[in-house]
Amino acid sequence: MSLKDLLTPFTAWKNVFEDSYVVKDPFNDRPGADRYRGFHKNDISECIGCGTCEEICENKAIDLVPVEGIDTKDGDSGLRPRVDYGRCCWCALCVDVCTTNSLSLSNEYTWVSEDPEDFRFIPGVDKKPWDDNEKGWKKPEGEYNFYEPERVHMEHLEPEARDNSFIEMVKGFSKEQAQKEADRCVECGICVATCPAHMGIPEYIKAVRQDDIEQGFKILYETNPLPEICGRICTHKCETVCSVGHNGDPLSIRWLKRYIADQVDSEDYKKVLGTENIEKNDRKVAIIGAGPAGLSAAHYLALAGYNCTIFEKLPEAGGMMRYGIPEYRLPYDQLDKDINYIKSLGVEIKYNTSVGKDILLNDLKREYDAVFAGTGLHLGRSTRIPGTDHEQVYMAADLLREISLGNEIPLAEKIVVIGGGNVAMDITRSIARLQNKKYGKVDVTATSLESEDIMPADREEVVEAREEKAIVDPGWGPEKIEIEEGKLKGLHVKKCLSVFDEAGRFSPTFDEENHKFFPADMIVESIGQGADLSYISDDIRDNIEFNERGRMVVNEYFQSKAEWLFVGGDIIQGPDVIHGIANGHQAARGIDKYLNGDLKYKSE
Amino acid sequence: MKRNKLIWQPDRSKYPEHDSNGKPIVDLKSQKFTKLWQGPNHPGVTGNMSLELTLSGDEVVEAKTHVGYLHRGFEKLMERRTYMQCFPTSIRMCVAEPDSNEYVLSAAVEELSGIEVPETAQWLRMLALEMARLQVLLRVVPGIASTLSLGLGSQWGMYMREHILDRFEELTGGRIYHMYILPGGVRGQLPDGFKKRMLENLDMIDGFIKRIEDLIFSNNVFKKRTVGVGILKPEWVDQFGVVGPPARGAGFKRDVRKDYPYLKYNEIDFDPFMATDSDIYTRAIVRKQDLIMTVDIIRQILDKIPNDKEIRAKTPNVLHLEIPKGEVYARSESSRGEYGMYIVSDGSKYPRRVNLRGPSYTHAVALLEKMLINANISDVHAIMVSLQTCPPEIER
Amino acid sequence: MDKIIKDLTSRFKVTDYIQQRPNMAYVTVQKELAISLITHMRDIEGFTHFVLLTAVDWIEDNLFQLTYILNSPDKKVDLGIRVMIDRENPTMDSAHHLWQQVATYQRELKEMFGIDFPGSPRVDESFILEGWDDIPPYRRDFDTLKYAEETYFPRDGRGSNDPAEYMKKKLYPDEEK
C-alpha cells in the first residue's frame, strides 16, 4: 500500500467548490438540436394521403384517417396520417419516405399532457404549439432517397432518324429497365381513382417488378382490353397524380403497361387469359363503331357469352386509334394485335358498313337484343373565321384519316396548323414528316389559343414536335385568313390574354394591339371534333334525352332513355381512348344487367 | 484470546461437502444455506436480470442466471419486417450501445445484397460507433467503482456522457437511439461546428480520465476490493466464448477492429491494451485504456474524415427491397466485445432469420455462473459489472 | 481456407460450400458427422473460438437448419457449419463437452425451437420463457401477430384506411370489377 494510493482520492474534495451542472429551465434554455426527432408536423395542404408513411412504419403507429374539410379528389385520397405516440419510436423513416415532403419532425421534446388520448393526433390538423418550429428532422434532400426519384430513360428514335419516317419512335423498355422503373412505385394506389378505367396499376407494376408477366397481363385485361394501344397512346392521367411525381418524375405507368403487353405473344393470349373456352349464350348485341369504346364493350360482352357484331363504317377497325393517331405513335401491327384477340373471342366485325345508310338503326333494334353505339367524334370543327371556306383550308381529322388510309394528302410547302391539342400535334408532326419526305425541309407552324403552360397537348408531344423542327407558337387567337386573288396567303392572329373566365367557362380575351401574321399556303384547323349522330332516326331521337349542349343523356351504365340503346366513348366522355374503354366496359356490364332484366334507365 | 485473522477467500475444500462429480451438496432444509435473489430489480447498470444465489454464510456456492424480464422476441419480430423496418427494431436489442446493432444489421444487409457504402458514410459510421463506445465507457469505467459504493466517479462520468449525447443529438437527431446507420449508408452529414465542439468535449474527457485515475484507480480501498478478486482464468476464455475487455484482461489480444478490420479501421492507428492479471481491477484498467484509446481514435477520425456529399448508396426502393438468398455473419467490436449478427435471407422482402450474438450471452450466463462460485456476496455486483453484462442482448 | 475445405470434403463429406467472403465460408454436413467435424475443427484446425449456434426453420422443407459458427483466432477465419435436421422429431447431439458455453445456446434452442440436445446440462430448464405453454415461439408456424391479438387488447379508436380503397368508396363506389 503506497501513501499515494491513500491520499490521491482526497483530491476529489477540490470539486466541492465547483458549480453544479444543471439546466435551470429546460423548457426555454434547452431546445432540441436542429435535427432532433421530436413530435410530428405535417403540411396538410401538401400531403396527399398516399400512406407510404403508414407503409414503412415498423410499429404500426400511423393510421390514415379522413379529415373534415379535405375532400377526396384526383391525386389526393383525402386521408391524413394520425400518429399514435404510444407506439411511435421516432425513427423518422416516415419522414424519409414521404413522397410529398410534407411530413417532418419538430425539435419539440418537452411537451406533456395528463390525458393519454392527447398523445394520438393528426399532425397539422390538430394544432400543436410546435407547428411553426422551423427546426427538427426533415427529409435529407439531395443526400439520399428511399426510392429513385428519376425515371428510367425511355429511348426514342433520334429526331434525325424519325424526321421523315412513320416508324414507331418510342423503343420500349427492356426487362431490366422495366423492373428498375417498376421498383420506383410506392404502391399507394392514388393513381387508380384517376384512371378512367380504374386499372389495377399498383398490382400490374408489382407484377413487372416480380417478373410475373402473365399475372400482370391478366390484371391489364381485367379493366382494359386494349393494352398494346393504351400502353402507347394513353393520355396517362394516372401519371399526373402519381405520388412519386411530387418529388421527382412520376412513374412511367404507360410504358410499363406497354412492356407487359409487348412480352406476350398473340398466340398465347387465350392461354394466359384463360379464355380458351367461353360458354356462349344465344343473345345478340350490335355495336356501332369499332373504336375503343365499341371494342371494349364487345370484348367484355363476348367474355360474358354474348354474340357481338360490330358495324364499322371504314375498311378497318380501330376508329380514331387507326384513323386519328399517326403510325409513328401507334404502329398498325400493335393495333391489330389487340383487335385480333377481341375478334378471336367470336366478335364479328362488318366493315364498310355505315349504320344509317347501309343498315338502319331500327333494323339493329329489331334484330338484336341490345345496341351499343360508340361512334366517336369524326367531324372536324371550324374556327369559322373569315376565309375558312377557302379550298386550301383543311380539317385535321380528315387529313389524318387520309394518311392512315394510305392516300396522298394535299401538302403545301408552308403550312399553319390552328390548335393546341394532341390532334393538332399529331397533324403537325405528320405534316413535318411528309414535308421532309417531299421537299426535304420542314415548314409547319402550330399555333393555339392557349399559351404554352395551358396547352391541352401532352408536354412531350410539344417537345418532340419541336425536335422534329416544327414550330409551335402558342397563345394567339386566329382573326382571319388572308386571301389574295383567290390564293391563300396566311393567317392573321392576335395575342390571347386568357382563355377561360373566372368561373372556368370558355371566354377568351385578347390584346387587340398585339397582332401577328403567319404566312402560309395551306391551313389546317384542329380545334376539336363533333359527333355525327345522323344515323339516329327521328323516331328514336324522340325517345332519347339530350342536354342543353346537345349531348345525349345516359345513366351510370351508359344506357339511354330508349333502354335498348347504350351509348359511350367520345360522344359521351373524353375525348380519349381510356375513357372509351372505361365506358365500353361499364356499358357491357349495363347491357348484361339489362338483358337479365335488372336495369332500368331510371331506377325508381 | 487470539484474534482470528480475516481471510478474504477462505478454504472451502471441506465445506460444503461435494458429491462425486464435484458438485456441492446443497440441502436447504439443513438451515446451513441461504437462497438469495439478486434482482431482477437491481437498480444498477445490470438492470433486468436476476441471479439466484445459494449462499453458505457470505459465500456463494451456487449461482444461476435468470433472464426473461426483457424478452420481446426481436429476432422473431424482425422476421415480419422489411429490411428497412428491421433497422429501428434492431437497435433495441442493446439500449446502452444501439449503434453496434445498426451497424451489424446494415453491414449484413449490404454484404448480402452487394451494396457499396460511400467513403464518407464509412467514416461517419465509424465516428458514430466510436462515440457510442465513448459514451458507454464514460459510464462503465467509473461504474465499476459505483458497485462498490464509490459513486462520485459515476456522477462525473454521467456529466461527460451528457456532452457526448448532445453531440449525438446534433449528428443523428436522437440521444439514446440514434438510428443513424441504415442499410446503404448513414442519415446525415457532420453539422457545422461539430468538430470544434467534439474536440472541446474530448479535451474535457482527458481531464476527466486524470480525475478518475486519482479517485478510483489509485484508490487504496478500490484496489483492496478488486485486485485478485473475480479471477477469469485464461483457459476459460475459449470455453466460455469470452471476448472484448475481459478477454484482453486475461491475456488474449482480441479486438475485431484489429483482427477483422471493417469500415476504415485499418486507416486508424491504434493498439488495443492487453493485460494478464484478469481480475476486476485489470478489467477496469483495460476499459480505462480503451477509453483513452477511443478518445484518440475519435480525434483521428475527425482529422481524416472526408467532406463528401454522398452519404448513402443508391438502393432499390426500400419499401420492397429484396435480398438475394444467402446467409451472412457480420461482426463489430462493441464496448463489450465481439458483437455480431447472423442473417439468413430466403430471397424475399423479409429476413428468414436474424440472430444476434452479444457478448453477454455467454459472459452473463455460463461464465458468470462459473465465476460467482466461492465469491463473497459483497463482490457479486462487482464481478457482474466487470463483465459488463447487458441483459437485453441475452434474450433479444 | 481452400485446403481446409478440400480436406473436410474428403473426410466429412461436407457439401454446399459457399465462400461468403475471403475469411468466411459455409458448409453443410450430415447430422451424424457434425460433432466429430466440430471437434476436428477445434482440436486440429485451431477453430477454438465458438461464435454462435442458432437454428433456422425451413418449415416448407420440414427441416431445421442448425448453424454453428466457429472462428480461428490465429488464422482469423470463420467457418459456418450447417446441419439439417428433421423438423418432426428434432434432436441433435450436444456439443457442451467441447465448450461449456454451448449449453446455454442449446437450452435456448430447446425452448425457442423445441430442438432437443440430450445430455446437455439443464437443457430442460426454462431459459427465457418461464411458464410458456404454447408451441416453441421461434418456429415459423407460431404467429406473433395472432398471439398478440389474442393476448392483448388493441387501443380503442385505432383504425386505418387504404388510400386506393377509400378513394373508390368516395369517388366511384358502385363500380364492380
mmCIF file of N, CA, C and O in Angstrom, chain B residues 64 67-68 71 73 75-76 79-80 111 238-241 243 254 259-260 327-329 331 338 342 344 346 351-353 355 357 361-362 365-366 369 394-396, chain C residues 20-21 26 48-49 51-52 54-55 57-60 65 67 71 73 76 78 82 98-101 104-105 108 112 122 127-128 137-140 142-145:
data_model
loop_
_atom_site.group_PDB
_atom_site.id
_atom_site.type_symbol
_atom_site.label_atom_id
_atom_site.label_comp_id
_atom_site.label_asym_id
_atom_site.label_seq_id
_atom_site.Cartn_x
_atom_site.Cartn_y
_atom_site.Cartn_z
ATOM 1 N N LYS B 64 -27.236 -19.111 -10.343
ATOM 2 C CA LYS B 64 -27.959 -19.340 -11.594
ATOM 3 C C LYS B 64 -28.432 -17.991 -12.115
ATOM 4 O O LYS B 64 -28.974 -17.182 -11.369
ATOM 5 N N VAL B 67 -33.001 -14.949 -16.824
ATOM 6 C CA VAL B 67 -33.333 -13.836 -17.712
ATOM 7 C C VAL B 67 -34.763 -14.030 -18.194
ATOM 8 O O VAL B 67 -35.390 -15.033 -17.888
ATOM 9 N N GLY B 68 -35.241 -13.077 -18.948
ATOM 10 C CA GLY B 68 -36.610 -13.194 -19.463
ATOM 11 C C GLY B 68 -37.466 -12.023 -19.058
ATOM 12 O O GLY B 68 -38.617 -11.923 -19.435
ATOM 13 N N HIS B 71 -37.704 -9.893 -22.364
ATOM 14 C CA HIS B 71 -37.821 -10.586 -23.654
ATOM 15 C C HIS B 71 -38.942 -9.997 -24.492
ATOM 16 O O HIS B 71 -40.090 -9.952 -24.079
ATOM 17 N N GLY B 73 -38.641 -10.667 -28.045
ATOM 18 C CA GLY B 73 -38.605 -11.507 -29.246
ATOM 19 C C GLY B 73 -38.247 -10.743 -30.498
ATOM 20 O O GLY B 73 -38.844 -10.941 -31.549
ATOM 21 N N GLU B 75 -35.812 -10.951 -32.541
ATOM 22 C CA GLU B 75 -35.376 -11.754 -33.689
ATOM 23 C C GLU B 75 -36.584 -12.257 -34.458
ATOM 24 O O GLU B 75 -36.590 -12.309 -35.674
ATOM 25 N N LYS B 76 -37.604 -12.625 -33.721
ATOM 26 C CA LYS B 76 -38.821 -13.098 -34.365
ATOM 27 C C LYS B 76 -39.578 -11.930 -35.003
ATOM 28 O O LYS B 76 -40.086 -12.037 -36.118
ATOM 29 N N GLU B 79 -38.552 -11.001 -38.381
ATOM 30 C CA GLU B 79 -38.918 -11.899 -39.476
ATOM 31 C C GLU B 79 -40.163 -11.414 -40.210
ATOM 32 O O GLU B 79 -40.462 -11.887 -41.295
ATOM 33 N N ARG B 80 -40.912 -10.517 -39.600
ATOM 34 C CA ARG B 80 -42.072 -9.997 -40.329
ATOM 35 C C ARG B 80 -41.959 -8.498 -40.610
ATOM 36 O O ARG B 80 -42.927 -7.801 -40.787
ATOM 37 N N GLU B 111 -23.726 -6.678 -47.268
ATOM 38 C CA GLU B 111 -22.875 -7.745 -47.790
ATOM 39 C C GLU B 111 -23.695 -8.716 -48.636
ATOM 40 O O GLU B 111 -23.270 -9.129 -49.714
ATOM 41 N N ASP B 238 -11.742 -19.471 -24.151
ATOM 42 C CA ASP B 238 -12.377 -20.153 -25.268
ATOM 43 C C ASP B 238 -13.553 -21.009 -24.820
ATOM 44 O O ASP B 238 -14.558 -21.113 -25.515
ATOM 45 N N GLN B 239 -13.411 -21.607 -23.625
ATOM 46 C CA GLN B 239 -14.510 -22.434 -23.116
ATOM 47 C C GLN B 239 -15.813 -21.652 -23.022
ATOM 48 O O GLN B 239 -16.886 -22.177 -23.277
ATOM 49 N N PHE B 240 -15.708 -20.379 -22.647
ATOM 50 C CA PHE B 240 -16.906 -19.587 -22.421
ATOM 51 C C PHE B 240 -17.099 -18.472 -23.457
ATOM 52 O O PHE B 240 -17.913 -17.590 -23.268
ATOM 53 N N GLY B 241 -16.330 -18.531 -24.519
ATOM 54 C CA GLY B 241 -16.509 -17.525 -25.561
ATOM 55 C C GLY B 241 -16.295 -16.114 -25.066
ATOM 56 O O GLY B 241 -17.065 -15.215 -25.377
ATOM 57 N N VAL B 243 -14.911 -12.512 -24.907
ATOM 58 C CA VAL B 243 -14.413 -11.582 -25.917
ATOM 59 C C VAL B 243 -14.255 -10.210 -25.280
ATOM 60 O O VAL B 243 -14.652 -9.992 -24.137
ATOM 61 N N ARG B 254 -7.698 -9.817 -28.303
ATOM 62 C CA ARG B 254 -8.729 -9.973 -29.334
ATOM 63 C C ARG B 254 -9.529 -8.694 -29.471
ATOM 64 O O ARG B 254 -10.107 -8.211 -28.493
ATOM 65 N N ASP B 259 -8.462 -7.370 -35.711
ATOM 66 C CA ASP B 259 -8.358 -8.702 -36.313
ATOM 67 C C ASP B 259 -9.099 -8.802 -37.641
ATOM 68 O O ASP B 259 -8.662 -9.496 -38.549
ATOM 69 N N TYR B 260 -10.244 -8.183 -37.701
ATOM 70 C CA TYR B 260 -11.049 -8.249 -38.937
ATOM 71 C C TYR B 260 -11.450 -6.825 -39.298
ATOM 72 O O TYR B 260 -12.603 -6.448 -39.140
ATOM 73 N N GLU B 327 -26.747 -16.456 -46.526
ATOM 74 C CA GLU B 327 -26.597 -16.214 -45.100
ATOM 75 C C GLU B 327 -25.298 -15.463 -44.872
ATOM 76 O O GLU B 327 -24.357 -15.579 -45.656
ATOM 77 N N VAL B 328 -25.277 -14.695 -43.826
ATOM 78 C CA VAL B 328 -24.105 -13.861 -43.597
ATOM 79 C C VAL B 328 -23.964 -13.616 -42.106
ATOM 80 O O VAL B 328 -24.948 -13.563 -41.374
ATOM 81 N N TYR B 329 -22.716 -13.538 -41.676
ATOM 82 C CA TYR B 329 -22.450 -13.157 -40.288
ATOM 83 C C TYR B 329 -21.578 -11.915 -40.318
ATOM 84 O O TYR B 329 -20.489 -11.931 -40.883
ATOM 85 N N ARG B 331 -19.755 -8.858 -38.044
ATOM 86 C CA ARG B 331 -19.363 -8.599 -36.653
ATOM 87 C C ARG B 331 -18.716 -7.236 -36.514
ATOM 88 O O ARG B 331 -18.231 -6.648 -37.470
ATOM 89 N N GLU B 338 -16.881 -8.722 -29.118
ATOM 90 C CA GLU B 338 -17.396 -9.071 -30.431
ATOM 91 C C GLU B 338 -18.920 -9.086 -30.425
ATOM 92 O O GLU B 338 -19.555 -9.774 -29.637
ATOM 93 N N TYR B 342 -26.172 -12.610 -37.394
ATOM 94 C CA TYR B 342 -26.247 -13.653 -38.404
ATOM 95 C C TYR B 342 -27.614 -13.522 -39.057
ATOM 96 O O TYR B 342 -28.636 -13.576 -38.385
ATOM 97 N N VAL B 344 -30.141 -14.801 -42.219
ATOM 98 C CA VAL B 344 -30.425 -15.734 -43.298
ATOM 99 C C VAL B 344 -31.531 -15.122 -44.137
ATOM 100 O O VAL B 344 -32.568 -14.726 -43.615
ATOM 101 N N ASP B 346 -34.133 -15.638 -47.408
ATOM 102 C CA ASP B 346 -34.678 -16.620 -48.339
ATOM 103 C C ASP B 346 -35.053 -15.946 -49.656
ATOM 104 O O ASP B 346 -35.805 -16.493 -50.449
ATOM 105 N N PRO B 351 -36.378 -10.908 -43.678
ATOM 106 C CA PRO B 351 -35.337 -11.871 -43.316
ATOM 107 C C PRO B 351 -35.953 -13.189 -42.866
ATOM 108 O O PRO B 351 -37.023 -13.202 -42.250
ATOM 109 N N ARG B 352 -35.278 -14.269 -43.192
ATOM 110 C CA ARG B 352 -35.766 -15.573 -42.754
ATOM 111 C C ARG B 352 -35.445 -15.766 -41.279
ATOM 112 O O ARG B 352 -36.227 -16.308 -40.515
ATOM 113 N N ARG B 353 -34.269 -15.340 -40.911
ATOM 114 C CA ARG B 353 -33.862 -15.500 -39.523
ATOM 115 C C ARG B 353 -32.800 -14.460 -39.223
ATOM 116 O O ARG B 353 -31.913 -14.213 -40.044
ATOM 117 N N ASN B 355 -30.168 -13.566 -36.077
ATOM 118 C CA ASN B 355 -29.682 -13.998 -34.766
ATOM 119 C C ASN B 355 -28.575 -13.058 -34.339
ATOM 120 O O ASN B 355 -27.646 -12.776 -35.099
ATOM 121 N N ARG B 357 -25.499 -12.139 -31.850
ATOM 122 C CA ARG B 357 -24.547 -12.733 -30.929
ATOM 123 C C ARG B 357 -23.977 -11.598 -30.088
ATOM 124 O O ARG B 357 -23.138 -10.816 -30.524
ATOM 125 N N TYR B 361 -24.281 -12.859 -23.792
ATOM 126 C CA TYR B 361 -24.958 -14.150 -23.868
ATOM 127 C C TYR B 361 -24.158 -15.231 -23.161
ATOM 128 O O TYR B 361 -24.708 -16.083 -22.484
ATOM 129 N N THR B 362 -22.861 -15.178 -23.321
ATOM 130 C CA THR B 362 -22.047 -16.148 -22.592
ATOM 131 C C THR B 362 -21.474 -15.547 -21.314
ATOM 132 O O THR B 362 -21.404 -16.213 -20.297
ATOM 133 N N VAL B 365 -24.178 -15.541 -18.478
ATOM 134 C CA VAL B 365 -24.854 -16.775 -18.111
ATOM 135 C C VAL B 365 -23.808 -17.816 -17.701
ATOM 136 O O VAL B 365 -23.463 -17.916 -16.524
ATOM 137 N N ALA B 366 -23.247 -18.516 -18.670
ATOM 138 C CA ALA B 366 -22.345 -19.599 -18.314
ATOM 139 C C ALA B 366 -21.131 -19.105 -17.532
ATOM 140 O O ALA B 366 -20.763 -19.654 -16.483
ATOM 141 N N GLU B 369 -22.002 -17.612 -13.962
ATOM 142 C CA GLU B 369 -22.362 -18.681 -13.029
ATOM 143 C C GLU B 369 -21.109 -19.395 -12.519
ATOM 144 O O GLU B 369 -21.027 -19.811 -11.375
ATOM 145 N N ILE B 394 -29.026 -10.802 -24.175
ATOM 146 C CA ILE B 394 -29.096 -12.227 -23.871
ATOM 147 C C ILE B 394 -30.402 -12.794 -24.419
ATOM 148 O O ILE B 394 -30.439 -13.848 -25.034
ATOM 149 N N GLU B 395 -31.477 -12.068 -24.180
ATOM 150 C CA GLU B 395 -32.774 -12.647 -24.519
ATOM 151 C C GLU B 395 -33.391 -12.051 -25.775
ATOM 152 O O GLU B 395 -34.334 -12.606 -26.309
ATOM 153 N N ARG B 396 -32.803 -10.956 -26.272
ATOM 154 C CA ARG B 396 -33.249 -10.331 -27.525
ATOM 155 C C ARG B 396 -34.750 -10.259 -27.663
ATOM 156 O O ARG B 396 -35.347 -10.981 -28.461
ATOM 157 N N GLN C 20 -18.279 -17.082 -48.465
ATOM 158 C CA GLN C 20 -19.039 -15.842 -48.317
ATOM 159 C C GLN C 20 -18.161 -14.621 -48.538
ATOM 160 O O GLN C 20 -18.528 -13.696 -49.222
ATOM 161 N N ARG C 21 -17.007 -14.651 -47.947
ATOM 162 C CA ARG C 21 -16.002 -13.606 -48.168
ATOM 163 C C ARG C 21 -14.657 -14.270 -47.886
ATOM 164 O O ARG C 21 -14.629 -15.390 -47.390
ATOM 165 N N TYR C 26 -19.093 -21.240 -45.583
ATOM 166 C CA TYR C 26 -20.167 -22.051 -45.020
ATOM 167 C C TYR C 26 -20.139 -23.419 -45.670
ATOM 168 O O TYR C 26 -19.915 -23.535 -46.877
ATOM 169 N N THR C 48 -10.846 -22.401 -32.275
ATOM 170 C CA THR C 48 -11.111 -22.562 -30.854
ATOM 171 C C THR C 48 -12.194 -21.630 -30.342
ATOM 172 O O THR C 48 -12.714 -21.828 -29.258
ATOM 173 N N HIS C 49 -12.495 -20.590 -31.107
ATOM 174 C CA HIS C 49 -13.489 -19.627 -30.620
ATOM 175 C C HIS C 49 -14.860 -19.989 -31.196
ATOM 176 O O HIS C 49 -15.051 -20.006 -32.403
ATOM 177 N N VAL C 51 -18.402 -19.050 -31.973
ATOM 178 C CA VAL C 51 -19.063 -17.748 -32.134
ATOM 179 C C VAL C 51 -20.543 -17.845 -31.787
ATOM 180 O O VAL C 51 -21.043 -17.114 -30.951
ATOM 181 N N LEU C 52 -21.249 -18.744 -32.447
ATOM 182 C CA LEU C 52 -22.663 -18.870 -32.097
ATOM 183 C C LEU C 52 -23.229 -20.180 -32.599
ATOM 184 O O LEU C 52 -22.658 -20.847 -33.462
ATOM 185 N N THR C 54 -27.177 -21.338 -33.750
ATOM 186 C CA THR C 54 -28.568 -20.936 -33.859
ATOM 187 C C THR C 54 -29.284 -21.832 -34.852
ATOM 188 O O THR C 54 -28.662 -22.656 -35.506
ATOM 189 N N ALA C 55 -30.586 -21.663 -34.937
ATOM 190 C CA ALA C 55 -31.381 -22.513 -35.815
ATOM 191 C C ALA C 55 -32.184 -21.661 -36.776
ATOM 192 O O ALA C 55 -32.529 -20.520 -36.483
ATOM 193 N N ASP C 57 -35.627 -22.096 -39.290
ATOM 194 C CA ASP C 57 -36.757 -23.003 -39.533
ATOM 195 C C ASP C 57 -37.108 -22.985 -41.018
ATOM 196 O O ASP C 57 -37.599 -21.984 -41.538
ATOM 197 N N TRP C 58 -36.827 -24.082 -41.713
ATOM 198 C CA TRP C 58 -37.266 -24.203 -43.115
ATOM 199 C C TRP C 58 -38.520 -25.062 -43.102
ATOM 200 O O TRP C 58 -38.500 -26.231 -43.435
ATOM 201 N N ILE C 59 -39.617 -24.425 -42.737
ATOM 202 C CA ILE C 59 -40.848 -25.172 -42.494
ATOM 203 C C ILE C 59 -41.338 -25.838 -43.770
ATOM 204 O O ILE C 59 -41.876 -26.937 -43.740
ATOM 205 N N GLU C 60 -41.108 -25.177 -44.924
ATOM 206 C CA GLU C 60 -41.609 -25.747 -46.174
ATOM 207 C C GLU C 60 -40.867 -27.023 -46.550
ATOM 208 O O GLU C 60 -41.407 -27.870 -47.246
ATOM 209 N N GLN C 65 -32.449 -25.926 -39.745
ATOM 210 C CA GLN C 65 -31.023 -25.779 -40.025
ATOM 211 C C GLN C 65 -30.357 -25.295 -38.746
ATOM 212 O O GLN C 65 -30.750 -24.279 -38.182
ATOM 213 N N THR C 67 -26.951 -23.789 -37.303
ATOM 214 C CA THR C 67 -25.723 -23.164 -37.792
ATOM 215 C C THR C 67 -24.755 -23.007 -36.622
ATOM 216 O O THR C 67 -25.090 -22.364 -35.624
ATOM 217 N N ASN C 71 -14.633 -19.950 -35.151
ATOM 218 C CA ASN C 71 -13.666 -18.943 -35.557
ATOM 219 C C ASN C 71 -12.286 -19.383 -35.116
ATOM 220 O O ASN C 71 -12.109 -19.942 -34.037
ATOM 221 N N PRO C 73 -8.963 -17.889 -34.036
ATOM 222 C CA PRO C 73 -8.358 -16.608 -33.660
ATOM 223 C C PRO C 73 -6.965 -16.432 -34.273
ATOM 224 O O PRO C 73 -6.528 -15.300 -34.463
ATOM 225 N N LYS C 76 -7.606 -16.226 -38.252
ATOM 226 C CA LYS C 76 -8.591 -15.162 -38.471
ATOM 227 C C LYS C 76 -9.562 -15.503 -39.596
ATOM 228 O O LYS C 76 -9.790 -14.723 -40.521
ATOM 229 N N ASP C 78 -13.432 -17.691 -40.386
ATOM 230 C CA ASP C 78 -14.642 -18.243 -39.794
ATOM 231 C C ASP C 78 -15.160 -19.369 -40.669
ATOM 232 O O ASP C 78 -15.037 -19.325 -41.891
ATOM 233 N N ARG C 82 -23.419 -25.864 -41.306
ATOM 234 C CA ARG C 82 -24.869 -26.055 -41.323
ATOM 235 C C ARG C 82 -25.181 -27.535 -41.138
ATOM 236 O O ARG C 82 -24.546 -28.386 -41.756
ATOM 237 N N LEU C 98 -17.492 -29.703 -25.588
ATOM 238 C CA LEU C 98 -16.401 -29.013 -26.281
ATOM 239 C C LEU C 98 -16.225 -27.595 -25.750
ATOM 240 O O LEU C 98 -15.112 -27.121 -25.587
ATOM 241 N N TRP C 99 -17.334 -26.928 -25.577
ATOM 242 C CA TRP C 99 -17.303 -25.589 -24.994
ATOM 243 C C TRP C 99 -18.432 -25.533 -23.964
ATOM 244 O O TRP C 99 -19.580 -25.819 -24.276
ATOM 245 N N GLN C 100 -18.132 -25.126 -22.746
ATOM 246 C CA GLN C 100 -19.174 -25.118 -21.722
ATOM 247 C C GLN C 100 -20.300 -24.148 -22.057
ATOM 248 O O GLN C 100 -21.443 -24.336 -21.697
ATOM 249 N N GLN C 101 -19.932 -23.067 -22.793
ATOM 250 C CA GLN C 101 -20.943 -22.053 -23.120
ATOM 251 C C GLN C 101 -22.044 -22.619 -24.011
ATOM 252 O O GLN C 101 -23.148 -22.093 -24.040
ATOM 253 N N THR C 104 -25.749 -23.130 -22.935
ATOM 254 C CA THR C 104 -26.723 -22.029 -22.934
ATOM 255 C C THR C 104 -27.449 -21.942 -24.264
ATOM 256 O O THR C 104 -28.666 -21.790 -24.324
ATOM 257 N N TYR C 105 -26.666 -22.045 -25.349
ATOM 258 C CA TYR C 105 -27.289 -21.979 -26.681
ATOM 259 C C TYR C 105 -28.283 -23.126 -26.853
ATOM 260 O O TYR C 105 -29.376 -22.953 -27.394
ATOM 261 N N GLU C 108 -31.482 -22.589 -25.009
ATOM 262 C CA GLU C 108 -32.363 -21.630 -25.674
ATOM 263 C C GLU C 108 -33.046 -22.286 -26.878
ATOM 264 O O GLU C 108 -34.239 -22.073 -27.122
ATOM 265 N N MET C 112 -36.900 -22.292 -27.620
ATOM 266 C CA MET C 112 -37.436 -21.445 -28.683
ATOM 267 C C MET C 112 -37.825 -22.243 -29.928
ATOM 268 O O MET C 112 -38.681 -21.817 -30.693
ATOM 269 N N ARG C 122 -28.930 -28.876 -17.922
ATOM 270 C CA ARG C 122 -30.094 -28.003 -17.689
ATOM 271 C C ARG C 122 -30.869 -27.673 -18.969
ATOM 272 O O ARG C 122 -31.511 -26.636 -19.073
ATOM 273 N N PHE C 127 -35.506 -21.086 -19.960
ATOM 274 C CA PHE C 127 -34.417 -20.112 -20.023
ATOM 275 C C PHE C 127 -34.976 -18.693 -19.992
ATOM 276 O O PHE C 127 -34.704 -17.917 -19.091
ATOM 277 N N ILE C 128 -35.786 -18.403 -20.982
ATOM 278 C CA ILE C 128 -36.351 -17.057 -21.066
ATOM 279 C C ILE C 128 -37.848 -17.079 -20.750
ATOM 280 O O ILE C 128 -38.374 -16.200 -20.102
ATOM 281 N N PRO C 137 -41.885 -20.660 -29.637
ATOM 282 C CA PRO C 137 -42.300 -19.454 -30.350
ATOM 283 C C PRO C 137 -41.432 -19.037 -31.532
ATOM 284 O O PRO C 137 -41.893 -18.263 -32.345
ATOM 285 N N TYR C 138 -40.196 -19.528 -31.622
ATOM 286 C CA TYR C 138 -39.405 -19.079 -32.770
ATOM 287 C C TYR C 138 -39.630 -19.952 -34.001
ATOM 288 O O TYR C 138 -39.054 -19.705 -35.045
ATOM 289 N N ARG C 139 -40.479 -20.947 -33.862
ATOM 290 C CA ARG C 139 -40.848 -21.707 -35.051
ATOM 291 C C ARG C 139 -41.679 -20.830 -35.967
ATOM 292 O O ARG C 139 -42.426 -19.971 -35.514
ATOM 293 N N ARG C 140 -41.560 -21.088 -37.281
ATOM 294 C CA ARG C 140 -42.254 -20.241 -38.251
ATOM 295 C C ARG C 140 -43.772 -20.334 -38.098
ATOM 296 O O ARG C 140 -44.491 -19.408 -38.461
ATOM 297 N N PHE C 142 -45.466 -20.347 -35.481
ATOM 298 C CA PHE C 142 -46.002 -19.549 -34.381
ATOM 299 C C PHE C 142 -46.205 -18.123 -34.886
ATOM 300 O O PHE C 142 -45.260 -17.455 -35.302
ATOM 301 N N ASP C 143 -47.448 -17.674 -34.866
ATOM 302 C CA ASP C 143 -47.780 -16.375 -35.430
ATOM 303 C C ASP C 143 -47.786 -15.326 -34.315
ATOM 304 O O ASP C 143 -48.688 -15.285 -33.479
ATOM 305 N N THR C 144 -46.768 -14.479 -34.312
ATOM 306 C CA THR C 144 -46.661 -13.489 -33.230
ATOM 307 C C THR C 144 -47.818 -12.496 -33.246
ATOM 308 O O THR C 144 -48.301 -12.083 -32.203
ATOM 309 N N LEU C 145 -48.243 -12.127 -34.463
ATOM 310 C CA LEU C 145 -49.316 -11.137 -34.546
ATOM 311 C C LEU C 145 -50.615 -11.699 -33.966
ATOM 312 O O LEU C 145 -51.309 -11.045 -33.182
#
